[in-house]
XYZ file of C-alpha atoms in Angstrom:
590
model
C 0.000 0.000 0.000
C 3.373 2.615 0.518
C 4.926 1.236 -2.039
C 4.366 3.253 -5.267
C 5.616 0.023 -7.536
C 3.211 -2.146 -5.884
C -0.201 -2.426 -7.300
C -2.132 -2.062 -4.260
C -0.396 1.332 -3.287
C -2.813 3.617 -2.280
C -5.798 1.144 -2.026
C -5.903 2.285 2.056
C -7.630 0.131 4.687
C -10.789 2.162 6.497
C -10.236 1.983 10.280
C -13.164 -0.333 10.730
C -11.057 -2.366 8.195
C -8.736 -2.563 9.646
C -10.036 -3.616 12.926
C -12.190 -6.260 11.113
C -8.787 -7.719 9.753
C -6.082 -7.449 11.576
C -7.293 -6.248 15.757
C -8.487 -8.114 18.587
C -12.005 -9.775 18.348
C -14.565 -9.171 21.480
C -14.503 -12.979 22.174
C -10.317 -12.655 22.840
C -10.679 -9.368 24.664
C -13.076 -11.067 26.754
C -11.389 -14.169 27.440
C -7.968 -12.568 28.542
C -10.073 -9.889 31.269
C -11.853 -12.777 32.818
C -8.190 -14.393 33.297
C -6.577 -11.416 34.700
C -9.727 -10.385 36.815
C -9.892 -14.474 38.000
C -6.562 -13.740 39.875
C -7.670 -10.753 41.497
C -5.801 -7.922 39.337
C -7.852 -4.932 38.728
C -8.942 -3.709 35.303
C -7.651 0.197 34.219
C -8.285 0.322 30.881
C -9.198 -2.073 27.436
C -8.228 -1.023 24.395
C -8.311 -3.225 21.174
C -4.172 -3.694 21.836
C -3.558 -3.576 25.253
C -5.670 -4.131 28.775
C -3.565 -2.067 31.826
C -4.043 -3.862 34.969
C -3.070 -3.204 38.338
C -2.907 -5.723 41.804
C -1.019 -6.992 44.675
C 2.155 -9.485 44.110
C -0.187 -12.195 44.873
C -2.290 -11.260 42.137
C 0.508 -11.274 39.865
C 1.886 -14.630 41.283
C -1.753 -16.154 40.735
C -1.943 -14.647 37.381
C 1.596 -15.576 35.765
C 2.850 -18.071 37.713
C 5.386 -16.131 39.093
C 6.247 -14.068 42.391
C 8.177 -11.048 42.242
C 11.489 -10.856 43.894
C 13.651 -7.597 44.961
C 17.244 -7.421 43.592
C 19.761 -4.983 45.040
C 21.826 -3.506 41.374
C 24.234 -1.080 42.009
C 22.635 0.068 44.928
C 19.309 0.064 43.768
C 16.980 -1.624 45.188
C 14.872 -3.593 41.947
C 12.077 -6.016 41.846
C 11.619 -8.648 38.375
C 9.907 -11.660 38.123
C 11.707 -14.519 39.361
C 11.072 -16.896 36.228
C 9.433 -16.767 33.300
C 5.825 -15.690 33.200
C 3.360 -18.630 32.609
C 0.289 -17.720 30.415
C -2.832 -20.254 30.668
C -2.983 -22.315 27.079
C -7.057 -20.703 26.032
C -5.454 -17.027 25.792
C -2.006 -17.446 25.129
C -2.263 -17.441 21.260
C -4.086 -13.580 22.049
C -1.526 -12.007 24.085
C 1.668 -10.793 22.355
C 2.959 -10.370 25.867
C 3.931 -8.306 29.593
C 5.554 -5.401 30.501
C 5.514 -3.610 33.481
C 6.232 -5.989 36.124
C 10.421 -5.253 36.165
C 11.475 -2.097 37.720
C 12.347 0.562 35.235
C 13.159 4.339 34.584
C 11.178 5.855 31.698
C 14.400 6.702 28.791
C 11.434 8.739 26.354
C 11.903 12.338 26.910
C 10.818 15.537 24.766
C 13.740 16.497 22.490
C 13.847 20.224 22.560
C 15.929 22.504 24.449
C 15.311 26.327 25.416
C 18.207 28.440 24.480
C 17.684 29.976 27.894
C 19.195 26.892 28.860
C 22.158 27.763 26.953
C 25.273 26.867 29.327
C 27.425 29.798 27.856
C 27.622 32.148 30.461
C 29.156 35.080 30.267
C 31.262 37.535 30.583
C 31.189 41.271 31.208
C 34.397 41.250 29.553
C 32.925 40.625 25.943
C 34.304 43.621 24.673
C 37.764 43.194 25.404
C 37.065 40.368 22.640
C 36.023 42.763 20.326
C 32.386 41.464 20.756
C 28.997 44.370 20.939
C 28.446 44.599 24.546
C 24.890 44.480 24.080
C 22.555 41.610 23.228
C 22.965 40.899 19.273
C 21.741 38.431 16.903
C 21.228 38.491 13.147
C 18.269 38.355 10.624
C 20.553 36.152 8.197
C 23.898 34.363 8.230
C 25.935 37.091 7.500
C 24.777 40.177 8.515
C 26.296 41.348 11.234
C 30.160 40.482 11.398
C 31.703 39.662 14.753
C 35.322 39.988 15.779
C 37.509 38.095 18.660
C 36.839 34.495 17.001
C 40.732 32.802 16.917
C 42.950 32.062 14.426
C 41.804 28.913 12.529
C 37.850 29.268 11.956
C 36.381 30.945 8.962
C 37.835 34.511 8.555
C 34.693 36.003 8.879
C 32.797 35.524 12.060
C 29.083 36.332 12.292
C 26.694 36.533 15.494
C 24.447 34.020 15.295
C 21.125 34.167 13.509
C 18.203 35.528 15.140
C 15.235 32.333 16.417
C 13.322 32.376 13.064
C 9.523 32.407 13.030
C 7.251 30.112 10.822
C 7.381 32.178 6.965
C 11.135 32.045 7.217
C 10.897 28.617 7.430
C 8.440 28.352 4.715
C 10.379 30.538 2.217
C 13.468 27.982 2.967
C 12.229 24.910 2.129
C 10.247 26.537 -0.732
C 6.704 26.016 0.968
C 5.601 29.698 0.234
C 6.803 29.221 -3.653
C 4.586 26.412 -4.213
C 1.590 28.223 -2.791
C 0.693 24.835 -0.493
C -1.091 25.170 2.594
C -2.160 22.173 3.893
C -5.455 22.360 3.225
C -7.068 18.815 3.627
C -4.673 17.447 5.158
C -4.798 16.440 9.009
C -1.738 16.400 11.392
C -2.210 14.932 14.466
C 0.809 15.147 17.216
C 1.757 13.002 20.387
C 3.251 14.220 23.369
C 2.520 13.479 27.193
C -0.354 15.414 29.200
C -1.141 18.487 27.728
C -1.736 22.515 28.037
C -4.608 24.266 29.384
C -3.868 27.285 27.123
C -2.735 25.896 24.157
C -5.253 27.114 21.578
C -4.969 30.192 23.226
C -1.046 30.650 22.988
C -1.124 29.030 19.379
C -3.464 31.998 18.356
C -1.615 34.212 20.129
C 1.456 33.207 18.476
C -0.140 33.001 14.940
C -0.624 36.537 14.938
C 2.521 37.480 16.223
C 4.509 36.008 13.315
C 2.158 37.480 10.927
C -0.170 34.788 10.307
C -3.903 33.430 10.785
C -4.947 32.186 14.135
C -7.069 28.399 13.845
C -9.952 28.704 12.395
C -13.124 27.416 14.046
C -12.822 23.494 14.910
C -9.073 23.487 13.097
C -7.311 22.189 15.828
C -8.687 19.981 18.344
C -7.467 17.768 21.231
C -7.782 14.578 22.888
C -6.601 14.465 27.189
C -7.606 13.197 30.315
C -5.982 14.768 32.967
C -7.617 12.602 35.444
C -5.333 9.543 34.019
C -2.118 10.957 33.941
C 0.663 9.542 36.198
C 4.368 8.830 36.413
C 4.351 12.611 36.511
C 7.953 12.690 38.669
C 9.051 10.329 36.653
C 8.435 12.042 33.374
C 9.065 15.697 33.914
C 5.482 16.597 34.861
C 2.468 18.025 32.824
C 4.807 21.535 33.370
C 8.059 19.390 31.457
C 5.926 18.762 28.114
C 4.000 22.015 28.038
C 7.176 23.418 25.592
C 7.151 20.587 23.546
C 3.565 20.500 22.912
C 3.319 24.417 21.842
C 6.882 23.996 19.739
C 4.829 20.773 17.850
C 1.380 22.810 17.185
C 3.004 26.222 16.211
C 5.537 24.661 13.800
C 2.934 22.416 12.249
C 0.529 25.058 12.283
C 3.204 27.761 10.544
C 4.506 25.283 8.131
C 0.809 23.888 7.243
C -1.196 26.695 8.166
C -4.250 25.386 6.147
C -3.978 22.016 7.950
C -6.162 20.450 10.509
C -4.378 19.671 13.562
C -5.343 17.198 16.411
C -3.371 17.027 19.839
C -3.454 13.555 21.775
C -1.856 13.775 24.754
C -0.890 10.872 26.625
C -0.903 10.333 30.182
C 2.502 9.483 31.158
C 5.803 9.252 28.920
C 5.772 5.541 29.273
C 5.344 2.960 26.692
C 1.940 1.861 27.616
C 0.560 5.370 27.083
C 2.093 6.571 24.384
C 1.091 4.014 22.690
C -2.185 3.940 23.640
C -2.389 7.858 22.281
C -1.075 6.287 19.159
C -3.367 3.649 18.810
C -6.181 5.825 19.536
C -5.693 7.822 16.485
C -5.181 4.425 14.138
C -8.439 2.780 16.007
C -10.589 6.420 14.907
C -8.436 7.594 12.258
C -7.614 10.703 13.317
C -4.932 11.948 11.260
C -3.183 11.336 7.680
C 0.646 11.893 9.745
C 1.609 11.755 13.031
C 4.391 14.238 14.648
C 6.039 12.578 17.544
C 8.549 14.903 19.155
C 9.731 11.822 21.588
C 12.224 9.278 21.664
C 13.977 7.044 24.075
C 16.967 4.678 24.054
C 17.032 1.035 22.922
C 19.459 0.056 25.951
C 20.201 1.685 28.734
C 21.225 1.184 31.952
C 22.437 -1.654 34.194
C 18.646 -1.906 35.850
C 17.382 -3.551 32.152
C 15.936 -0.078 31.052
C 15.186 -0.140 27.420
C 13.191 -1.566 24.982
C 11.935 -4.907 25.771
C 10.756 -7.510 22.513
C 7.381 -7.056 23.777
C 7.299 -2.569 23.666
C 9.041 -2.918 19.726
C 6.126 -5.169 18.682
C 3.230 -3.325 19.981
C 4.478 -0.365 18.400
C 4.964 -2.211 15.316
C 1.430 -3.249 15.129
C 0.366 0.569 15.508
C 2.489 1.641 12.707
C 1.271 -1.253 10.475
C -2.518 -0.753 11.396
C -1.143 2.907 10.076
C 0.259 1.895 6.987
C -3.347 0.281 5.833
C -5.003 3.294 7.018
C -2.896 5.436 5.044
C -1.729 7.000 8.109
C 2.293 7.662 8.600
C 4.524 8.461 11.384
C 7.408 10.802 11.776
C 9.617 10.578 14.666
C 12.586 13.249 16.094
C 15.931 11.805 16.069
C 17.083 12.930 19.324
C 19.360 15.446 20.026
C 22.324 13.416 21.184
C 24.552 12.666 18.353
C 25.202 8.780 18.267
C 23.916 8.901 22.015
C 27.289 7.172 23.023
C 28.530 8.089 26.540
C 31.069 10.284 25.219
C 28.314 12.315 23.823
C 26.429 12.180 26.822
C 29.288 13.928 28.570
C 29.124 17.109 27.585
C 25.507 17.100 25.619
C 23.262 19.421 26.717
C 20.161 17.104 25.958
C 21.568 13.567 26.242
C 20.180 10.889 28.558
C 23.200 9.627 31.178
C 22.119 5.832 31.420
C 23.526 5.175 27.713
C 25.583 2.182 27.821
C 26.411 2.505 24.499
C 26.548 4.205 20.912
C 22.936 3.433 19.845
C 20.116 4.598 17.804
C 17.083 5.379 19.441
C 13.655 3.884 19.623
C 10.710 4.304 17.976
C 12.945 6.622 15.429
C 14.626 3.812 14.251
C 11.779 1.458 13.342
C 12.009 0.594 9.936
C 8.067 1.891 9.515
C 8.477 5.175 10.915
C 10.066 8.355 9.169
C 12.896 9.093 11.625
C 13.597 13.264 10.846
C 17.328 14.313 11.638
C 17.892 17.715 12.819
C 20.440 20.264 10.320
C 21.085 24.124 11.380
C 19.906 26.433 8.388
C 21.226 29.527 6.998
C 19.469 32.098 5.607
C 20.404 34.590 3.198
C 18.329 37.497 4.239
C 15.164 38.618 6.559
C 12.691 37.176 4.285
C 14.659 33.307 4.643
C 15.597 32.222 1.278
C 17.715 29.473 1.784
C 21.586 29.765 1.636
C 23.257 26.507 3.124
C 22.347 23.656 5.838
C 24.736 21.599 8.017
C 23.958 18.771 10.487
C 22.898 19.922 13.540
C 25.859 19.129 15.680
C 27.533 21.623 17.406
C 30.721 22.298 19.297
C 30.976 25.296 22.268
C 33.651 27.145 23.523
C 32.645 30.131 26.259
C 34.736 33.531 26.519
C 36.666 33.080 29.927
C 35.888 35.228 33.083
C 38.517 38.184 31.733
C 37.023 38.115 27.920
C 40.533 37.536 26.489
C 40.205 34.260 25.255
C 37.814 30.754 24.831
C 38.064 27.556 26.412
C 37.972 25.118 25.597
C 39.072 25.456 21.719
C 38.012 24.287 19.352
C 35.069 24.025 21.569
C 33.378 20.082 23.061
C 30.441 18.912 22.118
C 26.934 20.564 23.252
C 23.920 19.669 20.694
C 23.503 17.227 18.059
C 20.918 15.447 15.442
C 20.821 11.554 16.281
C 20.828 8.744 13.454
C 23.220 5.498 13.214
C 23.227 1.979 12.479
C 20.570 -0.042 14.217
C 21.519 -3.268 15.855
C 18.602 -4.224 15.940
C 16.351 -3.468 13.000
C 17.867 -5.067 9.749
C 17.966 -3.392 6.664
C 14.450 -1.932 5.035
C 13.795 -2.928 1.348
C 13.569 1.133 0.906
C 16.816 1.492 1.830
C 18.367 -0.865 -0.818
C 21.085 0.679 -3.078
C 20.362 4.046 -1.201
C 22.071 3.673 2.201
C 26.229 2.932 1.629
C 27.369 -0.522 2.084
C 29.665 0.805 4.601
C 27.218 2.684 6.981
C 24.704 -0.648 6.636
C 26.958 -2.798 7.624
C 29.108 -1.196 10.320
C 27.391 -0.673 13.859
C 27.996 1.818 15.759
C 30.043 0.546 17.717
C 32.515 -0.071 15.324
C 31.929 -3.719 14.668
C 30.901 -5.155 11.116
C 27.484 -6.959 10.909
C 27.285 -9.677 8.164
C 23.609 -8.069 7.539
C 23.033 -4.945 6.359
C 20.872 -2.775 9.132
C 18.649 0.154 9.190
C 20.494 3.921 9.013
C 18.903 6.549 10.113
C 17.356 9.373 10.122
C 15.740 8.788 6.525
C 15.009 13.048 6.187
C 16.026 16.334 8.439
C 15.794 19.607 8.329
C 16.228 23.120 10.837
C 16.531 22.230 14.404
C 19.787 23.268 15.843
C 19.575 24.732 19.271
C 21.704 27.971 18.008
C 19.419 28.258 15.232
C 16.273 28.088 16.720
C 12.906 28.832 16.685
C 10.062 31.255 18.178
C 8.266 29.503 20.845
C 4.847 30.830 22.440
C 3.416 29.703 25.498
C 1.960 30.340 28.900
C 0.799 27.052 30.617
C 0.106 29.124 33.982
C 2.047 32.056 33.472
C 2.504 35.159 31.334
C 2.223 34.165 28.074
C 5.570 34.813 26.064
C 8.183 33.212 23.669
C 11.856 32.303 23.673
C 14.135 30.281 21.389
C 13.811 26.208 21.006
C 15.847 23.916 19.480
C 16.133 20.145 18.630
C 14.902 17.633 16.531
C 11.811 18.623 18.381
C 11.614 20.966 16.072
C 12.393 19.145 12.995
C 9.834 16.345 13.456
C 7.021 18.964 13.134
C 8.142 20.786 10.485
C 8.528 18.052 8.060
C 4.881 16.943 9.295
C 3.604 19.699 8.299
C 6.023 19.616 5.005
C 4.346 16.280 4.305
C 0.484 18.198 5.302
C 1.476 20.314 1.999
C 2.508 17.362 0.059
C -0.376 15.704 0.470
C -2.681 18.688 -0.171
C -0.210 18.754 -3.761
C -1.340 15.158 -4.529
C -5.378 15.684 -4.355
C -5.743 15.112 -0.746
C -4.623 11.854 -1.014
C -2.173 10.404 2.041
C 0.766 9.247 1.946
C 0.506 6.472 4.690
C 4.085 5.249 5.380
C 5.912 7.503 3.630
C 9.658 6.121 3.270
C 9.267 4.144 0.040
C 8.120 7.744 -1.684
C 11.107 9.787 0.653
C 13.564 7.059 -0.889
C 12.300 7.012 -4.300
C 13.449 11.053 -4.578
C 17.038 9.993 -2.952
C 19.729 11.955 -4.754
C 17.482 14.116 -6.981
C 16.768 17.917 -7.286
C 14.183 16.734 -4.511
C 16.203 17.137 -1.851
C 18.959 19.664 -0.726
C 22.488 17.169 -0.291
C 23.391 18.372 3.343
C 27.561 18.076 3.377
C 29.622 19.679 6.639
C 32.609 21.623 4.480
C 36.006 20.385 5.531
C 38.405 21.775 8.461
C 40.386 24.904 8.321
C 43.534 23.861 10.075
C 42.594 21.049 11.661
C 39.419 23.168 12.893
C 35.720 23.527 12.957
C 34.681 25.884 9.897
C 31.176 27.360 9.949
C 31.097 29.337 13.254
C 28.978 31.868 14.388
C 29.529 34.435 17.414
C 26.500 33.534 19.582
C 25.502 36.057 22.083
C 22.014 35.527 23.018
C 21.361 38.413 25.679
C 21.102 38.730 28.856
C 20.548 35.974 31.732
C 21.395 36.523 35.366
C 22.579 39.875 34.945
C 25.540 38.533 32.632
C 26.111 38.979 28.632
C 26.289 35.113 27.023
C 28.983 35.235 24.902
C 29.650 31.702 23.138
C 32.149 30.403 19.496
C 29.559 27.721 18.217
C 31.255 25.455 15.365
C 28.612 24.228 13.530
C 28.277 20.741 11.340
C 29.860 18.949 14.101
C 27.476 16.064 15.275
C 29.154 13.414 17.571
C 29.567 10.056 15.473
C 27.650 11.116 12.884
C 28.839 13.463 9.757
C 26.883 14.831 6.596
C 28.582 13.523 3.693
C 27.440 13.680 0.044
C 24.529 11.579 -0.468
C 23.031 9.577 2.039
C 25.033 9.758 5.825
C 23.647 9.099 9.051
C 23.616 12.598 9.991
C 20.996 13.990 7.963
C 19.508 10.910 5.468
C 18.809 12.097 1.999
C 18.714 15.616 3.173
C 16.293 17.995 3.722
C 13.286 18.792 1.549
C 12.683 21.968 -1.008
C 10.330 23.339 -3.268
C 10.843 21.029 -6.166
C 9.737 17.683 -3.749
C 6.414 19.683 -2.868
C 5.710 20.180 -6.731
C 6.999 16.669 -7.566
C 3.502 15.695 -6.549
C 1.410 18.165 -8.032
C -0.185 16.636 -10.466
């Protein structure tokens, strides 16, 4: 049905279709409550993939045949199941299987990051670098030149571009030439919990940045803040707030035309995200989904990850998708190749990695996973002048403003991607994706299969070129700077809104075999990092922000620098085929 050589492409599923086919019947829904409840666990919730339970250890012994011990790991006090779980013969063949019963930290997380966050600090001293004393930024690349930078990086030094706002971005990526709106198209976006003011503060933005609030029953949303949980755990209805205005305001600037739907889940764990996903295959809410989340496949010595189970109810979501006609984009993550050396210094990495990884659910072969690339623009309006992964490297001015440290700078932000261990290599991805990127893991060691590369498309999200953001959640309303491939999963979301409304309002559904079929053409802009000067980062940018705490930032940013991951010609695991422009919009115009 994706595939536009097969002869069923297009021929979509209906949601009842779907259901009739492929989901649960009432009969095995039925069957596998009266088990659980038979043990004495209590029912939560039933949905056609998944029944949430809760009980007493008892319960849980009665039910799977197991009791549940408590294990001291580095000094953490764990419980697990002592064996394996034991599922009665007349439901086994319905349940695909358990989770929840091991101890376990929740790796999904939001991937943006304020600029107020930035850890540049200052210096009062920035003009005895030959830096403006005041807060500066400018409206393109190289507008206003900067002085101070050391020998070694690009003889002319610029402060760093101003956060852009929404027709910027759609002059860029040639969304204003084409004259697409997104009109007919329906974006739906996942995050956990959700914001009391968001219409408000997406109007409010709107009109800010020069464009039309929602019209009447445009957006709508979907949460029930009388589920949520895990709230400690997952950084809190007040944690997510950001991410869910960054996800509605850039798919509402890029696809202004668009319908957009908000699900919010109630916690940032598996079971509820992918509940809000299912509940948007199960009613067919959307054509694409936005999801500005991402975890890690592995983690840390407790068993944190992704368990068999988690990949495979996913799966099913994204397939039920597919029929539908429905696809799913994903953010990258903002940690390079999320290896502990990037987690070091990274200003958004998680500190459990045990290893250079991918993440998860960006790297699952049926889900778009969007890379992250800082864009330059080449004056106020945004016409597009050059990209470069989104991988940075930071050096600060020292306390006496007569030097940086460190040069040339460590590691602070970056677009994630790599070779997946796990997933083997997509059909898509055949003669497309290098030999040597498919078959060399990340962690240096050669796999006799190819594997799945990612990200398959990027575009803007660098934290030092970074967006408006509008919100109030409880406060003020105002806006500030965002970055990450938070930001890039929406925009090409709403990028994909304008394709479809090019092709007749007809969806895409998964949309990688059409992404891979434009590989290497006129389609795409070819993100490449230019080389060294001198053995150092080229590309850098002055990047004084304003004021915070009293104190002028003052920060060298090298840009094009990801950890573990570079933007080569053609396909790399930085930024995938590249990102998007005008002629990939019209290529389905018909």
């Amino acid at each position: 049905m994706s595939n536009p050589a097969s002869p069923l492409y297009g021929q979509f599923y209906s949601a009842a279709e779907a259901k009739a086919l492929y989901l649960a019947t009432p009969a095995q829904i039925k069957a596998v409550q009266t088990w659980l409840t038979g043990a004495g666990l209590h029912i939560v919730s039933t949905t056609d993939h998944q029944i949430d339970v809760t009980g007493s250890a008892a319960s849980v012994k009665r039910a799977f045949g197991t009791q549940l011990n408590q294990y001291k790991v580095k000094n953490q006090l764990l419980h697990a199941p002592a064996s394996n779980l034991v599922i009665p013969a007349n439901v086994a063949s319905s349940v695909l299987g358990v989770v929840g019963l091991t101890s376990s930290t929740p790796t999904v997380k939001p991937q943006y990051v304020p600029v107020s966050k930035d850890v540049a600090k200052s210096s009062a001293k920035a003009g005895k670098a030959g830096l403006a004393t005041t807060p500066t930024c400018s409206t393109s690349w190289d507008q206003k030149k900067a002085t101070g930078a050391p020998y070694g990086y690009t003889a002319s030094t610029y402060y760093d571009e101003c956060s852009f706002q929404p027709s910027q971005l759609r002059q860029a990526y040639g969304i204003t030439q084409s004259g697409l709106t997104g009109k007919g198209a329906t974006i739906a976006i996942v995050d956990a919990y959700g914001s009391s003011t968001m219409l408000a503060d997406a109007n409010e933005y709107a009109t800010n940045h020069g464009d039309k609030p929602f019209a009447k029953g445009q957006y709508t949303e979907y949460v029930t803040p009388s589920q949520w949980n895990s709230l400690d755990a997952c950084q809190g209805a007040a944690g997510w707030a950001p991410e869910e205005a960054l996800d509605v305001e850039m798919s509402h600037g890029l696809a202004p035309n668009a319908n957009v739907v908000y699900v919010g889940a109630n916690s940032c764990n598996d079971n509820d995200l992918s509940a809000a996903l299912a509940k948007i295959v199960d009613n067919h809410l959307a054509d694409i989904v936005s999801n500005s989340w991402s975890g890690l496949m592995y983690s840390n010595a407790a068993g944190d990850g992704e368990t068999a189970t988690s990949i495979q109810a996913y799966e099913q979501i994204f397939e039920q998708g597919a029929t539908e006609g429905i696809g799913f984009d994903f953010s990258a993550g903002d940690c390079g190749d999320n290896s502990p050396g990037a987690a070091a210094t990274g200003v958004n990495c998680d500190p459990s990695t045990t290893k250079a990884q991918a993440g998860f659910p960006s790297s699952d072969p049926l889900v778009t996973d969007v890379g992250g690339t800082a864009l330059a623009v080449s004056d106020k309006k945004g016409d597009y002048k050059f990209e470069t992964d989104m991988g940075t490297l930071l050096s600060t001015l020292n306390s006496t403003g007569t030097g940086w440290n460190p040069l040339p700078g460590q590691f602070y932000f970056g677009g994630g991607g790599g070779t997946s261990d796990y997933f083997a290599q997509p059909y898509y991805q055949k003669g497309i994706v290098p030999s040597k990127l498919s078959h060399t893991l990340m962690t240096g060691a050669t796999s006799t299969t190819a594997q799945r590369v990612t990200p398959d498309v990027a575009m803007n999200g660098d934290l030092f070129t970074s967006v408006w953001v509008g919100l109030s959640d409880g406060s003020p309303y105002s806006e500030g700077g965002y970055g990450g491939t938070s930001v890039s999963s929406p925009e090409f979301t709403a990028l994909q809104a304008d394709a479809i409304q090019a092709r007749g309002d007809r969806p895409f559904g998964f949309a990688n075999p059409e992404i891979y079929d434009r590989a290497g053409t006129k389609d795409f802009h070819d993100v490449v990092n230019k080389t060294a000067v001198d053995g150092l980062p080229p590309l850098n940018a002055v990047f004084d922000n304003g004021l915070q705490n009293g104190s002028l930032n003052a920060a060298l940013v090298a840009f094009g620098r990801d950890y573990g991951l570079v933007a080569t010609k053609g396909f790399d695991n930085a930024t995938g085929v590249g990102s998007p422009d005008e002629a990939y919009l019209n290529s389905f115009k018909r």
